[in-house]
Amino acid sequence: ADASGTKGLAGTLSGGLKINVTVPTLTIALDSATTDGNLIYKVTGSEAFDLVSTVSPTITNGAISSTPTASSDRMTYMMTVKPTASGDVGVSIPVGAVTNGTLTNTAAVTATAVKVALGTSGVDTMTGSVGAEYVFPGAGNDILKLTATNQSTVAATDTIAGIAIGDVLDLSGLLTSYK
């Protein structure tokens, strides 16, 4: 901070021009999921920032499905990712992918991988797995099965997005352990 307490500013050049020497830091977190199978990530900066158009975020098992949008104060961006297959989806932003107008050498940042289960346009039987996952049944009359209590817990809940008329949530495997 400079003498007046302004964050990120150090020194004054002739004419009162101040230079920002703070390197922005970022965090990435999953914000939500849409019914059509997209994951919405929120990228938050320690200060206002812009994405550098020549450096793209790295997506594992997915692709950015729309241009990331900035908040009015440019402190957050929302990024929509479309998973390409069932499994872990990863999002990371490499070094140099953002700028605060002065500096672009931010540290790389990676979001925690998100497990997804993708249905098809046909009839699918999807059995839950241990840990939190995002389930996108797809079209068709799907059967979503939980067969063990550790497949969806209070600490690691599942999110089902896009369930439709004709889909069935089968909990019968859980009931057999209660006598």
PDB file of C-alpha atoms in Angstrom:
ATOM      1  CA  ALA A   1       0.000   0.000   0.000  1.00  0.00           C
ATOM      2  CA  ASP A   2       1.106   3.548  -0.567  1.00  0.00           C
ATOM      3  CA  ALA A   3       1.236   6.259   2.110  1.00  0.00           C
ATOM      4  CA  SER A   4      -2.502   6.909   1.732  1.00  0.00           C
ATOM      5  CA  GLY A   5      -3.270   3.190   2.253  1.00  0.00           C
ATOM      6  CA  THR A   6      -4.233   2.422  -1.349  1.00  0.00           C
ATOM      7  CA  LYS A   7      -3.798  -1.336  -1.902  1.00  0.00           C
ATOM      8  CA  GLY A   8      -1.238  -2.449  -4.473  1.00  0.00           C
ATOM      9  CA  LEU A   9       0.237   0.951  -5.210  1.00  0.00           C
ATOM     10  CA  ALA A  10       3.862   1.763  -4.574  1.00  0.00           C
ATOM     11  CA  GLY A  11       5.686   4.920  -5.450  1.00  0.00           C
ATOM     12  CA  THR A  12       4.601   7.956  -7.366  1.00  0.00           C
ATOM     13  CA  LEU A  13       6.073   9.131 -10.625  1.00  0.00           C
ATOM     14  CA  SER A  14       6.140  12.725 -11.758  1.00  0.00           C
ATOM     15  CA  GLY A  15       2.679  14.080 -12.349  1.00  0.00           C
ATOM     16  CA  GLY A  16       1.163  11.854  -9.621  1.00  0.00           C
ATOM     17  CA  LEU A  17       1.093   8.634 -11.682  1.00  0.00           C
ATOM     18  CA  LYS A  18       1.022   5.598  -9.382  1.00  0.00           C
ATOM     19  CA  ILE A  19       2.285   2.146 -10.295  1.00  0.00           C
ATOM     20  CA  ASN A  20       0.447  -1.031  -9.253  1.00  0.00           C
ATOM     21  CA  VAL A  21       3.025  -3.636  -8.159  1.00  0.00           C
ATOM     22  CA  THR A  22       0.615  -6.178  -6.672  1.00  0.00           C
ATOM     23  CA  VAL A  23       0.429  -9.502  -8.448  1.00  0.00           C
ATOM     24  CA  PRO A  24      -3.216 -10.645  -8.516  1.00  0.00           C
ATOM     25  CA  THR A  25      -4.045 -13.983  -6.922  1.00  0.00           C
ATOM     26  CA  LEU A  26      -6.950 -16.198  -7.987  1.00  0.00           C
ATOM     27  CA  THR A  27      -9.236 -18.900  -6.632  1.00  0.00           C
ATOM     28  CA  ILE A  28     -11.506 -21.191  -8.663  1.00  0.00           C
ATOM     29  CA  ALA A  29     -14.530 -22.965  -7.226  1.00  0.00           C
ATOM     30  CA  LEU A  30     -17.526 -24.783  -8.631  1.00  0.00           C
ATOM     31  CA  ASP A  31     -20.489 -22.435  -8.256  1.00  0.00           C
ATOM     32  CA  SER A  32     -23.403 -24.446  -9.678  1.00  0.00           C
ATOM     33  CA  ALA A  33     -24.610 -26.914 -12.285  1.00  0.00           C
ATOM     34  CA  THR A  34     -27.246 -26.479 -14.965  1.00  0.00           C
ATOM     35  CA  THR A  35     -29.956 -28.943 -15.965  1.00  0.00           C
ATOM     36  CA  ASP A  36     -28.403 -29.310 -19.416  1.00  0.00           C
ATOM     37  CA  GLY A  37     -25.131 -30.706 -18.059  1.00  0.00           C
ATOM     38  CA  ASN A  38     -22.902 -27.656 -17.608  1.00  0.00           C
ATOM     39  CA  LEU A  39     -20.724 -26.854 -14.607  1.00  0.00           C
ATOM     40  CA  ILE A  40     -20.441 -23.160 -13.698  1.00  0.00           C
ATOM     41  CA  TYR A  41     -17.116 -22.151 -12.136  1.00  0.00           C
ATOM     42  CA  LYS A  42     -16.457 -18.889 -10.318  1.00  0.00           C
ATOM     43  CA  VAL A  43     -12.976 -17.395 -10.679  1.00  0.00           C
ATOM     44  CA  THR A  44     -12.303 -14.810  -7.962  1.00  0.00           C
ATOM     45  CA  GLY A  45      -9.381 -12.384  -7.894  1.00  0.00           C
ATOM     46  CA  SER A  46      -7.673 -10.553  -5.051  1.00  0.00           C
ATOM     47  CA  GLU A  47      -8.245  -7.393  -7.089  1.00  0.00           C
ATOM     48  CA  ALA A  48      -9.850  -6.398 -10.392  1.00  0.00           C
ATOM     49  CA  PHE A  49      -8.431  -8.445 -13.260  1.00  0.00           C
ATOM     50  CA  ASP A  50      -8.932  -9.326 -16.911  1.00  0.00           C
ATOM     51  CA  LEU A  51      -8.356 -12.643 -18.660  1.00  0.00           C
ATOM     52  CA  VAL A  52      -5.510 -12.550 -21.161  1.00  0.00           C
ATOM     53  CA  SER A  53      -6.980 -13.658 -24.496  1.00  0.00           C
ATOM     54  CA  THR A  54      -3.845 -15.503 -25.614  1.00  0.00           C
ATOM     55  CA  VAL A  55      -3.674 -17.791 -22.537  1.00  0.00           C
ATOM     56  CA  SER A  56      -6.601 -20.183 -22.097  1.00  0.00           C
ATOM     57  CA  PRO A  57      -7.726 -22.011 -18.968  1.00  0.00           C
ATOM     58  CA  THR A  58      -6.942 -25.731 -19.059  1.00  0.00           C
ATOM     59  CA  ILE A  59      -9.959 -28.035 -18.887  1.00  0.00           C
ATOM     60  CA  THR A  60      -9.635 -31.781 -18.270  1.00  0.00           C
ATOM     61  CA  ASN A  61     -12.555 -33.923 -19.488  1.00  0.00           C
ATOM     62  CA  GLY A  62     -14.519 -30.939 -20.714  1.00  0.00           C
ATOM     63  CA  ALA A  63     -14.506 -27.703 -22.661  1.00  0.00           C
ATOM     64  CA  ILE A  64     -15.415 -24.084 -22.039  1.00  0.00           C
ATOM     65  CA  SER A  65     -18.842 -23.725 -23.625  1.00  0.00           C
ATOM     66  CA  SER A  66     -19.149 -19.935 -23.553  1.00  0.00           C
ATOM     67  CA  THR A  67     -16.918 -16.907 -23.165  1.00  0.00           C
ATOM     68  CA  PRO A  68     -16.195 -16.276 -19.464  1.00  0.00           C
ATOM     69  CA  THR A  69     -18.149 -13.264 -18.200  1.00  0.00           C
ATOM     70  CA  ALA A  70     -16.827 -10.677 -15.756  1.00  0.00           C
ATOM     71  CA  SER A  71     -18.665  -9.017 -12.907  1.00  0.00           C
ATOM     72  CA  SER A  72     -19.024  -5.228 -13.135  1.00  0.00           C
ATOM     73  CA  ASP A  73     -16.100  -4.738 -10.705  1.00  0.00           C
ATOM     74  CA  ARG A  74     -13.975  -7.339 -12.615  1.00  0.00           C
ATOM     75  CA  MET A  75     -13.218  -9.182  -9.346  1.00  0.00           C
ATOM     76  CA  THR A  76     -14.994 -12.371 -10.501  1.00  0.00           C
ATOM     77  CA  TYR A  77     -15.552 -14.235 -13.748  1.00  0.00           C
ATOM     78  CA  MET A  78     -18.124 -16.963 -14.357  1.00  0.00           C
ATOM     79  CA  MET A  79     -16.932 -19.762 -16.635  1.00  0.00           C
ATOM     80  CA  THR A  80     -19.229 -22.447 -18.094  1.00  0.00           C
ATOM     81  CA  VAL A  81     -17.684 -25.888 -18.652  1.00  0.00           C
ATOM     82  CA  LYS A  82     -19.369 -28.744 -20.530  1.00  0.00           C
ATOM     83  CA  PRO A  83     -18.081 -32.186 -19.399  1.00  0.00           C
ATOM     84  CA  THR A  84     -17.230 -34.527 -22.287  1.00  0.00           C
ATOM     85  CA  ALA A  85     -17.494 -37.878 -20.442  1.00  0.00           C
ATOM     86  CA  SER A  86     -18.242 -39.374 -17.048  1.00  0.00           C
ATOM     87  CA  GLY A  87     -15.337 -38.990 -14.623  1.00  0.00           C
ATOM     88  CA  ASP A  88     -13.389 -36.137 -13.056  1.00  0.00           C
ATOM     89  CA  VAL A  89     -13.597 -32.656 -14.582  1.00  0.00           C
ATOM     90  CA  GLY A  90     -10.666 -30.381 -13.805  1.00  0.00           C
ATOM     91  CA  VAL A  91     -10.221 -26.652 -14.344  1.00  0.00           C
ATOM     92  CA  SER A  92      -6.974 -24.739 -13.992  1.00  0.00           C
ATOM     93  CA  ILE A  93      -5.711 -21.332 -14.972  1.00  0.00           C
ATOM     94  CA  PRO A  94      -2.033 -21.239 -15.963  1.00  0.00           C
ATOM     95  CA  VAL A  95       0.571 -18.653 -15.061  1.00  0.00           C
ATOM     96  CA  GLY A  96       0.062 -15.436 -17.006  1.00  0.00           C
ATOM     97  CA  ALA A  97      -3.616 -15.973 -17.817  1.00  0.00           C
ATOM     98  CA  VAL A  98      -4.782 -12.792 -16.087  1.00  0.00           C
ATOM     99  CA  THR A  99      -3.672  -9.206 -15.838  1.00  0.00           C
ATOM    100  CA  ASN A 100      -4.490  -6.349 -13.509  1.00  0.00           C
ATOM    101  CA  GLY A 101      -3.425  -3.852 -16.146  1.00  0.00           C
ATOM    102  CA  THR A 102       0.212  -3.926 -15.038  1.00  0.00           C
ATOM    103  CA  LEU A 103       1.259  -7.465 -14.139  1.00  0.00           C
ATOM    104  CA  THR A 104       0.393 -10.822 -15.705  1.00  0.00           C
ATOM    105  CA  ASN A 105       2.548 -13.249 -13.743  1.00  0.00           C
ATOM    106  CA  THR A 106      -0.108 -14.680 -11.449  1.00  0.00           C
ATOM    107  CA  ALA A 107       0.511 -18.073  -9.929  1.00  0.00           C
ATOM    108  CA  ALA A 108      -1.290 -20.987 -11.546  1.00  0.00           C
ATOM    109  CA  VAL A 109      -4.478 -22.039  -9.762  1.00  0.00           C
ATOM    110  CA  THR A 110      -6.502 -25.248  -9.970  1.00  0.00           C
ATOM    111  CA  ALA A 111     -10.016 -26.075  -8.817  1.00  0.00           C
ATOM    112  CA  THR A 112     -10.713 -29.303  -6.959  1.00  0.00           C
ATOM    113  CA  ALA A 113     -11.750 -31.963  -9.477  1.00  0.00           C
ATOM    114  CA  VAL A 114     -15.503 -32.558  -9.746  1.00  0.00           C
ATOM    115  CA  LYS A 115     -16.845 -36.050 -10.426  1.00  0.00           C
ATOM    116  CA  VAL A 116     -19.607 -36.194 -13.039  1.00  0.00           C
ATOM    117  CA  ALA A 117     -21.829 -38.983 -14.344  1.00  0.00           C
ATOM    118  CA  LEU A 118     -23.288 -38.341 -17.792  1.00  0.00           C
ATOM    119  CA  GLY A 119     -26.272 -40.162 -19.205  1.00  0.00           C
ATOM    120  CA  THR A 120     -27.077 -40.565 -22.882  1.00  0.00           C
ATOM    121  CA  SER A 121     -30.136 -39.955 -25.013  1.00  0.00           C
ATOM    122  CA  GLY A 122     -31.197 -43.568 -24.396  1.00  0.00           C
ATOM    123  CA  VAL A 123     -32.385 -45.369 -21.281  1.00  0.00           C
ATOM    124  CA  ASP A 124     -29.526 -45.422 -18.772  1.00  0.00           C
ATOM    125  CA  THR A 125     -29.088 -47.165 -15.434  1.00  0.00           C
ATOM    126  CA  MET A 126     -26.711 -45.005 -13.428  1.00  0.00           C
ATOM    127  CA  THR A 127     -25.427 -46.355 -10.105  1.00  0.00           C
ATOM    128  CA  GLY A 128     -23.979 -43.899  -7.615  1.00  0.00           C
ATOM    129  CA  SER A 129     -20.355 -44.069  -6.534  1.00  0.00           C
ATOM    130  CA  VAL A 130     -18.632 -43.131  -3.299  1.00  0.00           C
ATOM    131  CA  GLY A 131     -18.160 -39.394  -2.868  1.00  0.00           C
ATOM    132  CA  ALA A 132     -19.930 -36.338  -4.192  1.00  0.00           C
ATOM    133  CA  GLU A 133     -20.839 -36.305  -7.854  1.00  0.00           C
ATOM    134  CA  TYR A 134     -22.905 -34.331 -10.319  1.00  0.00           C
ATOM    135  CA  VAL A 135     -25.347 -36.586 -12.165  1.00  0.00           C
ATOM    136  CA  PHE A 136     -26.745 -35.499 -15.537  1.00  0.00           C
ATOM    137  CA  PRO A 137     -29.165 -38.237 -16.663  1.00  0.00           C
ATOM    138  CA  GLY A 138     -29.725 -37.009 -20.223  1.00  0.00           C
ATOM    139  CA  ALA A 139     -32.835 -37.764 -22.262  1.00  0.00           C
ATOM    140  CA  GLY A 140     -34.686 -41.051 -21.918  1.00  0.00           C
ATOM    141  CA  ASN A 141     -36.292 -42.844 -19.005  1.00  0.00           C
ATOM    142  CA  ASP A 142     -33.264 -43.277 -16.756  1.00  0.00           C
ATOM    143  CA  ILE A 143     -32.822 -45.232 -13.524  1.00  0.00           C
ATOM    144  CA  LEU A 144     -30.644 -43.573 -10.903  1.00  0.00           C
ATOM    145  CA  LYS A 145     -29.585 -46.095  -8.239  1.00  0.00           C
ATOM    146  CA  LEU A 146     -28.094 -45.682  -4.794  1.00  0.00           C
ATOM    147  CA  THR A 147     -27.060 -49.085  -3.431  1.00  0.00           C
ATOM    148  CA  ALA A 148     -24.970 -48.094  -0.389  1.00  0.00           C
ATOM    149  CA  THR A 149     -25.243 -45.349   2.225  1.00  0.00           C
ATOM    150  CA  ASN A 150     -21.736 -44.054   1.443  1.00  0.00           C
ATOM    151  CA  GLN A 151     -22.718 -43.133  -2.131  1.00  0.00           C
ATOM    152  CA  SER A 152     -24.361 -39.875  -1.031  1.00  0.00           C
ATOM    153  CA  THR A 153     -23.726 -38.539   2.450  1.00  0.00           C
ATOM    154  CA  VAL A 154     -24.259 -35.265   4.268  1.00  0.00           C
ATOM    155  CA  ALA A 155     -20.545 -34.527   3.855  1.00  0.00           C
ATOM    156  CA  ALA A 156     -20.417 -35.569   0.182  1.00  0.00           C
ATOM    157  CA  THR A 157     -23.811 -35.004  -1.383  1.00  0.00           C
ATOM    158  CA  ASP A 158     -24.754 -35.813  -4.955  1.00  0.00           C
ATOM    159  CA  THR A 159     -26.437 -33.286  -7.215  1.00  0.00           C
ATOM    160  CA  ILE A 160     -28.864 -34.533  -9.849  1.00  0.00           C
ATOM    161  CA  ALA A 161     -29.444 -31.982 -12.588  1.00  0.00           C
ATOM    162  CA  GLY A 162     -31.953 -32.452 -15.358  1.00  0.00           C
ATOM    163  CA  ILE A 163     -34.124 -35.195 -13.920  1.00  0.00           C
ATOM    164  CA  ALA A 164     -37.295 -35.553 -15.997  1.00  0.00           C
ATOM    165  CA  ILE A 165     -40.684 -37.241 -16.030  1.00  0.00           C
ATOM    166  CA  GLY A 166     -40.047 -40.949 -16.567  1.00  0.00           C
ATOM    167  CA  ASP A 167     -36.758 -41.022 -14.649  1.00  0.00           C
ATOM    168  CA  VAL A 168     -36.697 -43.252 -11.552  1.00  0.00           C
ATOM    169  CA  LEU A 169     -34.692 -42.843  -8.349  1.00  0.00           C
ATOM    170  CA  ASP A 170     -34.125 -46.416  -7.109  1.00  0.00           C
ATOM    171  CA  LEU A 171     -33.324 -46.583  -3.390  1.00  0.00           C
ATOM    172  CA  SER A 172     -34.296 -50.242  -2.953  1.00  0.00           C
ATOM    173  CA  GLY A 173     -30.646 -51.249  -2.465  1.00  0.00           C
ATOM    174  CA  LEU A 174     -30.503 -49.060   0.626  1.00  0.00           C
ATOM    175  CA  LEU A 175     -33.636 -50.587   2.140  1.00  0.00           C
ATOM    176  CA  THR A 176     -32.280 -54.157   2.181  1.00  0.00           C
ATOM    177  CA  SER A 177     -29.881 -53.285   5.008  1.00  0.00           C
ATOM    178  CA  TYR A 178     -32.756 -52.255   7.275  1.00  0.00           C
ATOM    179  CA  LYS A 179     -34.578 -55.193   8.909  1.00  0.00           C
TER     180      LYS A 179
END
